[in-house]
Amino acid sequence: MYGFEALTFNVDGGYLEAIVRGHRAGLLTASDYNNLCQCENLDDIKMHLSATEYGSYLQNEPSPLHTTTIVEKCTLKLVDEYKHMLCQATEPLSTFLEYITYGHMIDNVVLIVTGTLHERDVHELLEKCHPLGMFDSIATLAVAQNMRELYRLVLVDTPLAPYFSECITSEDLDDMNIEIMRNTLYKAYLEDFYRFCQKLGGATAEIMSDLLSFEADRRAVNITINSIGTELTRDDRRKLYSNFGLLYPYGHEELAVCEDIDQVRGVMEKYPPYQSIFAKMSYGESQMLDKAFYEEEVKRLCLAFEQQVCVSVIEQALSPLLVPLLVVNYGI
Amino acid sequence: MEEKEEDQTLSFSEVVEEQGQRGSEEENVVQFLDSLDSYLTLFDSLSSTLRQGWLELASARHSMGVSRINGTLLDLKPHSAATTLQVSEPDVDYMMGQPHFKLSKWASSNNENCCSGEEKIREDKLQTKSDSPQLRHRSQFSETPATNGAPLIVDDQVQKERSKSLSMFGTLVSPKLRSAQLSFETALETLIEIANMRSTMFSTSDQIRKEMAGTKG
């Protein structure tokens, strides 16, 4: 018997998917970026952005403008759109949207802890936190002396609590321990997000598995390159890699023992999806790698829009919205 | 006759002295122009190095994230300067009597006597190395440890100091941030060269003015 499936088709996510596709249509185009690149000062940038969807956020800002003001207003647009979507979302989309903020929460926690270690004022640090990663007791982070206190005083009541199981020690917070904490938290977050998406199944699992695997692999490569010549041991480096992704587990074993960029290239070129990325770079060069990975990420994000009616479309929408901020962040 | 010879001799010596003075003036003018040319070239070099450094810093900020590279992470705890400037006062040994600027990079905070931390470390390590058995290390850059061990150790020490100063942005930083650090380090060295060149210019210019005033008088 037919059950009038068309009556309830797309009833939960249809509105938000339409909103997201509308936001995508409002993204800056190549001609917008060409105009922005020709701007000679921030007032020119404001004038060019006034014709875009960012215009309403910048129109009331008085001159002289500052770079941080433009970044703040553009970020505010993203946050407002995110909050609107979160209000309208039902399960499992609402949980999915909350997962997007956990990465920013981790960044904010590390920023507050590092800034406190450097004797900075908490209010100054709170102003620099990303709004998507804010939570109620974030200011209390400045009180903690070690990771155990960090967990017990503040993070036990936050969504990051489950990610702390591998981090809880009584060692004092110093630069190396904070770095290990950051990467361990992010690893646990990515793995949790991956499991959640797998549970959702369907197109979401298919698309998000690919994107999260790419993110995990990219992180593994960045950790390897950034740790070359530092005190981080091979075992510690290996522990920071996520337990999924194309490089897991054999690629990780090889990356853990790499001592220079050419050895990293040798490992990555065995994996066809990454051959094209490393083909763009000459031997011994590592500076173009970020750009190459970024371009690959954007390609995969754009492909996600080819699918219909899945929560991952919304996650893809939030990533490209951050792109215009990059033009401003480079400054003039 | 003898008076005539004396007059000729005197005028000859005056001519020689005059030619000597003119030669010295021309030499000063040439030196001034050379130093001016070097000054302008160094200025160009400085602006391009700084531009490169800022671009690398922005790239690092893009790849590592805004929360990892921003002004609020700068360390406000008291700590000694990683690099110091020494100014040598002009004395009679200097031809022009000009001050001379010298940069002491990555000087150890515990070492009060070193004018360059690298030199002191090199001396200590050479002393130690001469007493103990030395291992040979096979690498593509290998030379005998007796000739190359000390510079490698100095390089390691300098690398450690560089990493220490970057540690306020985290331990695992992007290669772009390290490049930015190198660019700003090069810019600092260029600034010192500019200061020394400027000092030479002023000193030479003073010399020329004095000579011209002497000639007119």
Coordinates of C-alpha atoms in Angstrom, one line a residue:
Chain A
M1 CA 0.0 0.0 0.0
Y2 CA 1.3 3.5 -0.8
G3 CA 1.4 5.7 2.3
F4 CA 1.4 9.1 0.7
E5 CA 5.2 9.5 1.2
A6 CA 5.1 12.7 -0.7
L7 CA 3.2 14.3 2.1
T8 CA 6.2 14.0 4.5
F9 CA 9.0 14.1 2.0
N10 CA 11.6 16.6 3.1
V11 CA 9.4 17.9 5.9
D12 CA 12.2 18.1 8.4
G13 CA 15.1 19.5 6.5
G14 CA 13.6 21.0 3.4
Y15 CA 13.3 24.6 4.7
L16 CA 16.8 24.7 6.0
E17 CA 18.2 23.1 2.9
A18 CA 16.5 25.9 0.9
I19 CA 18.0 28.5 3.2
V20 CA 21.4 27.0 2.8
R21 CA 21.2 26.9 -1.0
G22 CA 20.1 30.6 -0.8
H23 CA 23.1 31.4 1.3
R24 CA 25.3 29.6 -1.3
A25 CA 23.9 31.9 -4.0
G26 CA 25.0 34.9 -1.9
L27 CA 28.6 33.8 -1.8
L28 CA 31.1 36.2 -3.3
T29 CA 32.0 35.5 -6.9
A30 CA 35.3 35.6 -8.8
S31 CA 34.5 39.2 -10.0
D32 CA 33.8 40.2 -6.4
Y33 CA 37.2 38.9 -5.4
N34 CA 38.9 40.7 -8.3
N35 CA 37.3 43.9 -7.2
L36 CA 38.4 43.4 -3.6
C37 CA 42.0 42.6 -4.7
Q38 CA 42.1 46.0 -6.4
C39 CA 41.0 47.9 -3.4
E40 CA 43.6 50.2 -2.0
N41 CA 42.1 50.8 1.5
L42 CA 39.5 49.4 3.8
D43 CA 36.9 52.0 2.8
D44 CA 37.1 50.7 -0.7
I45 CA 36.5 47.2 0.6
K46 CA 33.5 48.4 2.5
M47 CA 32.1 50.0 -0.6
H48 CA 32.5 46.8 -2.6
L49 CA 31.1 44.7 0.1
S50 CA 28.0 47.0 0.4
A51 CA 26.7 45.5 -2.8
T52 CA 26.9 42.0 -1.4
E53 CA 25.1 40.2 1.5
Y54 CA 27.7 41.5 3.9
G55 CA 26.6 45.1 3.1
S56 CA 24.0 45.3 5.8
Y57 CA 26.5 44.3 8.4
L58 CA 29.1 46.9 7.4
Q59 CA 26.9 49.9 6.4
N60 CA 26.7 51.4 9.9
E61 CA 30.4 51.1 10.7
P62 CA 32.0 54.6 10.8
S63 CA 35.3 55.4 9.2
P64 CA 38.2 54.9 9.7
L65 CA 37.6 51.2 9.5
H66 CA 39.9 48.6 11.0
T67 CA 40.6 45.1 9.7
T68 CA 39.3 43.5 12.8
T69 CA 36.0 45.4 12.5
I70 CA 35.4 44.0 9.0
V71 CA 36.4 40.5 10.1
E72 CA 34.1 40.8 13.2
K73 CA 31.1 41.9 11.2
C74 CA 31.5 39.2 8.5
T75 CA 31.9 36.6 11.2
L76 CA 28.7 38.0 12.9
K77 CA 26.8 37.3 9.6
L78 CA 27.9 33.7 9.7
V79 CA 27.0 33.4 13.4
D80 CA 23.5 34.9 12.9
E81 CA 22.8 32.6 10.0
Y82 CA 24.0 29.6 12.0
K83 CA 21.9 30.5 15.0
H84 CA 18.8 30.9 12.8
M85 CA 19.4 27.4 11.4
L86 CA 20.0 25.9 14.8
C87 CA 16.7 27.4 16.0
Q88 CA 14.8 25.8 13.1
A89 CA 16.6 22.5 13.2
T90 CA 15.2 19.2 14.6
E91 CA 17.1 16.1 15.4
P92 CA 19.5 14.8 14.1
L93 CA 20.3 18.1 12.3
S94 CA 20.5 20.0 15.6
T95 CA 23.1 17.7 17.0
F96 CA 24.9 17.8 13.6
L97 CA 25.0 21.6 13.8
E98 CA 26.3 21.5 17.4
Y99 CA 29.1 19.3 16.3
I100 CA 30.2 22.0 13.9
T101 CA 30.9 24.3 16.9
Y102 CA 33.0 21.9 18.9
G103 CA 36.1 22.6 16.8
H104 CA 35.7 26.3 17.6
M105 CA 35.2 25.5 21.3
I106 CA 38.5 23.6 21.3
D107 CA 40.3 26.6 19.7
N108 CA 38.7 28.9 22.3
V109 CA 39.7 26.7 25.2
V110 CA 43.3 26.6 24.0
L111 CA 43.4 30.3 23.4
I112 CA 42.2 31.2 26.9
V113 CA 44.6 28.7 28.5
T114 CA 47.6 29.8 26.4
G115 CA 46.8 33.5 27.0
T116 CA 46.5 32.9 30.7
L117 CA 49.9 31.2 30.7
H118 CA 51.3 34.3 29.1
E119 CA 49.7 36.5 31.8
R120 CA 47.2 38.1 29.4
D121 CA 43.9 39.6 30.7
V122 CA 40.9 37.3 30.4
H123 CA 38.6 39.9 28.9
E124 CA 41.1 40.6 26.2
L125 CA 41.2 36.9 25.4
L126 CA 37.5 36.5 25.4
E127 CA 37.2 39.2 22.8
K128 CA 39.4 37.1 20.5
C129 CA 37.4 33.9 20.9
H130 CA 35.3 32.7 18.0
P131 CA 31.6 33.3 18.7
L132 CA 30.6 29.9 17.5
G133 CA 32.7 28.3 20.2
M134 CA 31.5 30.3 23.2
F135 CA 30.0 28.6 26.2
D136 CA 28.9 29.8 29.7
S137 CA 31.8 29.0 31.9
I138 CA 34.6 29.8 29.4
A139 CA 36.0 32.6 31.5
T140 CA 36.7 30.2 34.4
L141 CA 39.3 28.5 32.3
A142 CA 41.8 31.1 33.4
V143 CA 41.8 29.7 37.0
A144 CA 42.9 26.2 36.1
Q145 CA 46.6 25.3 36.7
N146 CA 46.6 21.8 35.1
M147 CA 44.4 19.7 32.9
R148 CA 42.8 17.9 35.7
E149 CA 41.5 21.2 37.1
L150 CA 40.6 22.3 33.6
Y151 CA 38.3 19.3 33.3
R152 CA 37.0 19.4 36.9
L153 CA 36.2 23.1 37.1
V154 CA 35.0 23.9 33.6
L155 CA 34.9 21.3 30.9
V156 CA 33.1 18.5 32.7
D157 CA 29.8 20.4 31.9
T158 CA 30.6 21.1 28.3
P159 CA 30.2 19.0 25.2
L160 CA 34.0 18.6 25.2
A161 CA 34.0 16.5 28.4
P162 CA 34.0 13.1 26.6
Y163 CA 37.1 14.2 24.6
F164 CA 39.2 14.8 27.7
S165 CA 39.5 11.2 28.8
E166 CA 42.9 10.9 27.1
C167 CA 44.1 14.3 28.3
I168 CA 43.6 14.2 32.0
T169 CA 46.9 14.5 33.8
S170 CA 48.2 16.5 36.7
E171 CA 51.0 18.0 34.7
D172 CA 51.2 21.7 34.7
L173 CA 50.0 23.5 31.6
D174 CA 53.0 24.5 29.4
D175 CA 53.4 25.1 25.7
M176 CA 54.1 21.5 24.8
N177 CA 51.3 20.1 27.0
I178 CA 48.9 22.6 25.6
E179 CA 49.8 21.7 22.1
I180 CA 49.3 18.0 22.8
M181 CA 46.0 18.7 24.5
R182 CA 44.8 20.7 21.5
N183 CA 45.6 18.0 19.1
T184 CA 44.3 15.2 21.3
L185 CA 41.0 17.0 21.8
Y186 CA 40.7 17.6 18.1
K187 CA 41.5 14.0 17.3
A188 CA 38.8 12.8 19.7
Y189 CA 36.3 15.3 18.3
L190 CA 36.9 14.3 14.7
E191 CA 36.5 10.6 15.6
D192 CA 33.3 11.3 17.5
F193 CA 31.9 13.3 14.6
Y194 CA 32.8 10.6 12.2
R195 CA 31.0 7.9 14.2
F196 CA 27.9 10.2 14.5
C197 CA 27.8 10.7 10.7
Q198 CA 28.3 6.9 10.1
K199 CA 25.3 6.3 12.4
L200 CA 23.1 8.7 10.4
G201 CA 23.8 6.7 7.3
G202 CA 22.7 7.5 3.7
A203 CA 24.1 10.4 1.8
T204 CA 25.2 12.2 5.0
A205 CA 27.5 9.3 5.9
E206 CA 28.8 9.0 2.4
I207 CA 29.7 12.7 2.0
M208 CA 30.8 13.4 5.6
S209 CA 33.0 10.3 5.7
D210 CA 34.9 11.5 2.7
L211 CA 35.2 15.1 4.1
L212 CA 36.2 14.0 7.6
S213 CA 38.7 11.5 6.3
F214 CA 40.2 14.2 4.2
E215 CA 40.4 16.5 7.2
A216 CA 42.0 13.7 9.3
D217 CA 44.6 13.0 6.6
R218 CA 45.3 16.7 6.2
R219 CA 45.8 17.1 10.0
A220 CA 48.1 14.1 10.0
V221 CA 50.3 15.7 7.3
N222 CA 50.3 19.1 9.0
I223 CA 51.2 17.6 12.4
T224 CA 54.0 15.7 10.7
I225 CA 55.4 18.7 8.9
N226 CA 55.0 21.1 11.8
S227 CA 56.7 18.7 14.3
I228 CA 59.8 18.2 12.1
G229 CA 62.8 19.5 14.1
T230 CA 60.8 19.9 17.4
E231 CA 60.9 17.9 20.7
L232 CA 57.8 15.9 19.8
T233 CA 58.8 12.2 19.7
R234 CA 57.7 9.8 17.1
D235 CA 55.4 8.0 19.5
D236 CA 53.7 11.2 20.6
R237 CA 53.3 12.2 17.0
R238 CA 51.7 8.9 16.2
K239 CA 49.2 9.3 19.0
L240 CA 48.0 12.6 17.6
Y241 CA 46.9 11.1 14.3
S242 CA 43.1 10.2 14.1
N243 CA 42.1 6.5 13.9
F244 CA 40.4 6.8 10.5
G245 CA 41.0 8.2 7.1
L246 CA 42.8 7.0 4.0
L247 CA 46.2 7.1 5.6
Y248 CA 45.0 5.0 8.6
P249 CA 46.9 2.8 9.6
Y250 CA 49.8 2.2 7.3
G251 CA 50.2 5.8 6.1
H252 CA 50.3 6.9 9.7
E253 CA 53.1 4.5 10.6
E254 CA 55.2 5.9 7.7
L255 CA 54.4 9.5 8.5
A256 CA 55.4 9.0 12.1
V257 CA 59.0 8.4 11.2
C258 CA 59.4 11.2 8.5
E259 CA 62.2 13.6 9.2
D260 CA 61.7 16.0 6.3
I261 CA 59.2 17.2 3.7
D262 CA 60.5 15.0 1.0
Q263 CA 59.9 11.9 3.1
V264 CA 56.4 13.1 3.7
R265 CA 56.0 13.5 -0.1
G266 CA 57.2 9.9 -0.6
V267 CA 54.6 8.6 1.8
M268 CA 51.7 10.7 0.4
E269 CA 52.4 10.0 -3.3
K270 CA 51.5 6.3 -2.7
Y271 CA 47.9 7.4 -2.2
P272 CA 46.3 8.5 -5.6
P273 CA 44.0 11.2 -4.2
Y274 CA 47.0 13.0 -2.8
Q275 CA 49.3 12.6 -5.7
S276 CA 47.8 15.5 -7.5
I277 CA 48.2 17.7 -4.4
F278 CA 51.9 17.0 -4.1
A279 CA 52.5 17.1 -7.8
K280 CA 51.8 20.9 -7.6
M281 CA 54.8 21.4 -5.3
S282 CA 58.5 21.2 -6.1
Y283 CA 60.9 19.1 -4.0
G284 CA 61.8 20.5 -0.7
E285 CA 58.9 23.0 -0.8
S286 CA 56.2 23.0 1.9
Q287 CA 54.7 26.4 1.7
M288 CA 52.2 25.7 -1.1
L289 CA 50.9 22.6 0.6
D290 CA 48.3 24.5 2.6
K291 CA 47.0 26.2 -0.5
A292 CA 46.9 22.9 -2.4
F293 CA 45.0 21.1 0.4
Y294 CA 42.6 24.1 0.7
E295 CA 41.8 24.0 -3.0
E296 CA 41.1 20.2 -2.7
E297 CA 38.9 20.8 0.3
V298 CA 36.8 23.4 -1.5
K299 CA 36.4 21.1 -4.5
R300 CA 35.0 18.4 -2.2
L301 CA 32.7 20.9 -0.4
C302 CA 31.3 22.1 -3.7
L303 CA 30.6 18.5 -4.8
A304 CA 28.5 18.0 -1.6
F305 CA 25.9 20.5 -3.0
E306 CA 25.2 18.1 -5.8
Q307 CA 23.4 15.8 -3.3
Q308 CA 19.9 16.7 -2.1
V309 CA 18.3 16.5 1.3
C310 CA 21.1 15.6 3.6
V311 CA 22.4 17.4 6.7
S312 CA 25.9 17.5 5.2
V313 CA 24.8 20.2 2.7
I314 CA 24.5 22.5 5.7
E315 CA 27.9 21.7 7.0
Q316 CA 29.4 22.4 3.5
A317 CA 27.5 25.8 3.4
L318 CA 29.1 27.0 6.6
S319 CA 32.7 26.3 5.4
P320 CA 32.6 28.4 2.2
L321 CA 30.9 31.3 4.0
L322 CA 34.2 31.7 5.8
V323 CA 36.1 32.2 2.6
P324 CA 35.5 36.0 2.2
L325 CA 37.0 36.6 5.6
L326 CA 40.3 35.3 4.3
V327 CA 40.6 38.3 1.8
V328 CA 40.1 40.7 4.7
N329 CA 42.4 38.8 7.0
Y330 CA 45.3 39.2 4.6
G331 CA 44.9 42.9 5.2
I332 CA 45.9 45.8 2.9
Chain B
M1 CA 119.1 81.4 -8.3
E2 CA 118.9 79.5 -5.0
E3 CA 115.8 81.5 -4.1
K4 CA 114.3 80.7 -7.4
E5 CA 115.0 77.0 -6.8
E6 CA 113.5 77.3 -3.3
D7 CA 110.4 79.0 -4.7
Q8 CA 110.1 76.2 -7.3
T9 CA 110.5 73.6 -4.6
L10 CA 108.0 75.3 -2.4
S11 CA 105.4 75.6 -5.2
F12 CA 106.1 72.0 -6.2
S13 CA 105.3 70.8 -2.6
E14 CA 102.3 73.1 -2.5
V15 CA 101.1 71.5 -5.7
V16 CA 101.7 68.1 -4.3
E17 CA 99.8 69.0 -1.1
E18 CA 97.0 70.5 -3.1
Q19 CA 96.7 67.5 -5.3
G20 CA 96.8 65.3 -2.2
Q21 CA 94.0 67.3 -0.7
R22 CA 92.0 67.2 -3.9
G23 CA 92.5 63.5 -4.0
S24 CA 91.3 63.1 -0.5
E25 CA 88.2 65.2 -1.2
E26 CA 87.4 63.2 -4.3
E27 CA 87.9 60.0 -2.3
N28 CA 85.5 61.3 0.3
V29 CA 82.9 62.3 -2.3
V30 CA 83.2 58.9 -4.0
Q31 CA 82.8 57.2 -0.6
F32 CA 79.8 59.4 0.2
L33 CA 78.1 58.5 -3.1
D34 CA 78.9 54.8 -2.6
S35 CA 77.4 54.8 0.9
L36 CA 74.4 56.7 -0.4
D37 CA 73.9 54.2 -3.1
S38 CA 74.2 51.3 -0.6
Y39 CA 71.8 53.1 1.7
L40 CA 69.1 53.3 -0.9
T41 CA 69.7 49.7 -2.1
L42 CA 69.4 48.5 1.5
F43 CA 66.2 50.5 2.0
D44 CA 64.7 48.7 -1.0
S45 CA 65.8 45.4 0.2
L46 CA 64.3 46.1 3.7
S47 CA 60.9 47.1 2.3
S48 CA 60.7 43.9 0.1
T49 CA 61.9 41.7 3.0
L50 CA 59.3 43.2 5.4
R51 CA 56.6 42.8 2.7
Q52 CA 57.5 39.2 2.3
G53 CA 57.5 38.7 6.1
W54 CA 54.1 40.2 6.5
L55 CA 52.7 38.1 3.7
E56 CA 54.2 34.9 5.2
L57 CA 52.7 35.9 8.6
A58 CA 49.3 36.4 7.0
S59 CA 49.6 33.0 5.2
A60 CA 50.5 31.3 8.5
R61 CA 47.6 33.0 10.2
H62 CA 45.3 31.7 7.4
S63 CA 46.6 28.1 7.7
M64 CA 46.9 27.9 11.5
G65 CA 43.8 29.9 12.3
V66 CA 43.2 33.4 13.7
S67 CA 43.0 32.0 17.3
R68 CA 46.5 30.6 17.0
I69 CA 48.2 33.7 15.7
N70 CA 47.1 37.0 17.2
G71 CA 48.5 39.7 19.4
T72 CA 46.8 38.5 22.6
L73 CA 49.1 35.4 22.7
L74 CA 52.3 37.6 23.1
D75 CA 54.0 36.7 26.3
L76 CA 53.8 39.4 28.9
K77 CA 55.9 37.6 31.5
P78 CA 59.3 39.2 32.1
H79 CA 62.0 37.7 29.9
S80 CA 65.3 38.8 28.4
A81 CA 65.6 39.9 24.8
A82 CA 66.6 37.3 22.3
T83 CA 68.5 39.8 20.3
T84 CA 70.4 42.9 21.5
L85 CA 72.0 45.9 19.8
Q86 CA 75.5 47.1 20.7
V87 CA 76.7 50.6 19.8
S88 CA 80.4 51.1 19.7
E89 CA 81.3 54.7 20.5
P90 CA 83.6 56.5 18.1
D91 CA 87.2 56.6 19.1
V92 CA 90.5 57.6 17.6
D93 CA 90.9 54.1 16.0
Y94 CA 88.0 54.8 13.6
M95 CA 88.9 56.7 10.6
M96 CA 85.8 58.8 10.5
G97 CA 84.9 58.8 14.2
Q98 CA 81.5 57.3 13.5
P99 CA 79.5 55.0 15.8
H100 CA 79.2 51.4 14.8
F101 CA 76.1 49.2 15.4
K102 CA 76.3 45.5 15.9
L103 CA 73.6 43.0 16.4
S104 CA 73.9 40.1 18.9
K105 CA 71.3 37.5 17.8
W106 CA 69.9 34.8 20.0
A107 CA 72.2 35.6 22.9
S108 CA 71.8 33.2 25.8
S109 CA 70.0 34.9 28.7
N110 CA 72.3 33.1 31.2
N111 CA 75.5 34.2 29.5
E112 CA 76.4 37.7 30.6
N113 CA 79.8 37.8 28.9
C114 CA 79.0 36.8 25.4
C115 CA 78.8 39.4 22.8
S116 CA 77.5 36.7 20.6
G117 CA 75.9 33.6 22.1
E118 CA 77.0 31.6 19.1
E119 CA 80.7 32.3 19.6
K120 CA 80.6 31.3 23.3
I121 CA 78.8 28.1 22.6
R122 CA 81.3 27.3 19.8
E123 CA 84.3 27.9 22.2
D124 CA 82.7 25.7 25.0
K125 CA 81.9 22.9 22.6
L126 CA 85.3 22.9 21.0
Q127 CA 86.9 22.6 24.4
T128 CA 84.7 19.7 25.3
K129 CA 85.1 18.0 22.0
S130 CA 88.9 18.0 22.1
D131 CA 88.8 15.9 25.3
S132 CA 86.3 13.3 24.4
P133 CA 86.1 10.6 21.7
Q134 CA 84.1 11.7 18.7
L135 CA 81.5 9.7 16.8
R136 CA 81.4 9.9 13.0
H137 CA 78.0 10.6 11.6
R138 CA 77.2 9.5 8.1
S139 CA 75.0 11.9 6.3
Q140 CA 75.0 13.7 2.9
F141 CA 76.4 16.7 4.7
S142 CA 79.1 14.8 6.6
E143 CA 82.5 16.2 7.2
T144 CA 84.9 15.3 9.9
P145 CA 83.5 16.2 13.3
A146 CA 86.6 18.1 14.3
T147 CA 86.0 20.6 11.5
N148 CA 82.2 20.7 11.3
G149 CA 80.9 19.6 14.7
A150 CA 80.9 23.1 16.3
P151 CA 79.0 24.9 13.6
L152 CA 76.3 22.2 13.6
I153 CA 75.9 22.5 17.3
V154 CA 75.7 26.3 17.0
D155 CA 73.0 25.9 14.3
D156 CA 71.1 23.5 16.6
Q157 CA 71.3 26.0 19.4
V158 CA 70.1 28.9 17.2
Q159 CA 67.3 26.7 15.9
K160 CA 66.3 25.9 19.5
E161 CA 66.3 29.6 20.3
R162 CA 64.2 30.3 17.2
S163 CA 61.7 27.6 18.2
K164 CA 61.6 29.0 21.7
S165 CA 60.6 32.4 20.6
L166 CA 57.9 31.0 18.3
S167 CA 56.5 28.8 21.1
M168 CA 54.1 31.5 22.2
F169 CA 52.1 30.6 19.1
G170 CA 52.3 26.9 20.0
T171 CA 54.8 24.1 19.6
L172 CA 53.7 22.8 16.3
V173 CA 53.7 25.9 14.0
S174 CA 53.4 26.1 10.3
P175 CA 56.6 26.4 8.1
K176 CA 55.2 29.7 6.9
L177 CA 55.5 31.1 10.4
R178 CA 59.1 30.0 10.6
S179 CA 59.7 31.7 7.2
A180 CA 58.1 34.8 8.5
Q181 CA 60.4 34.7 11.5
L182 CA 63.5 34.4 9.2
S183 CA 62.3 37.2 7.0
F184 CA 61.9 39.6 10.0
E185 CA 65.3 38.4 11.3
T186 CA 66.8 39.3 7.9
A187 CA 65.0 42.6 8.0
L188 CA 66.5 43.3 11.5
E189 CA 70.0 42.6 10.1
T190 CA 69.3 44.9 7.1
L191 CA 68.2 47.7 9.5
I192 CA 71.6 47.5 11.3
E193 CA 73.4 47.7 8.0
I194 CA 71.3 50.7 7.1
A195 CA 72.2 52.3 10.4
N196 CA 75.9 51.7 9.9
M197 CA 75.7 53.0 6.3
R198 CA 73.8 56.1 7.4
S199 CA 76.5 56.7 10.0
T200 CA 79.2 56.4 7.3
M201 CA 77.2 58.8 5.1
F202 CA 76.9 61.4 7.8
S203 CA 80.6 61.1 8.8
T204 CA 81.7 61.3 5.2
S205 CA 79.4 64.3 4.6
D206 CA 80.9 66.1 7.6
Q207 CA 84.4 65.4 6.3
I208 CA 83.5 66.9 2.9
R209 CA 82.0 70.0 4.4
K210 CA 85.1 70.5 6.6
E211 CA 87.3 70.1 3.6
M212 CA 85.2 72.5 1.5
A213 CA 85.2 75.0 4.4
G214 CA 89.0 74.7 4.6
T215 CA 89.4 75.2 0.9
K216 CA 87.3 78.4 0.9
G217 CA 89.1 79.7 3.9

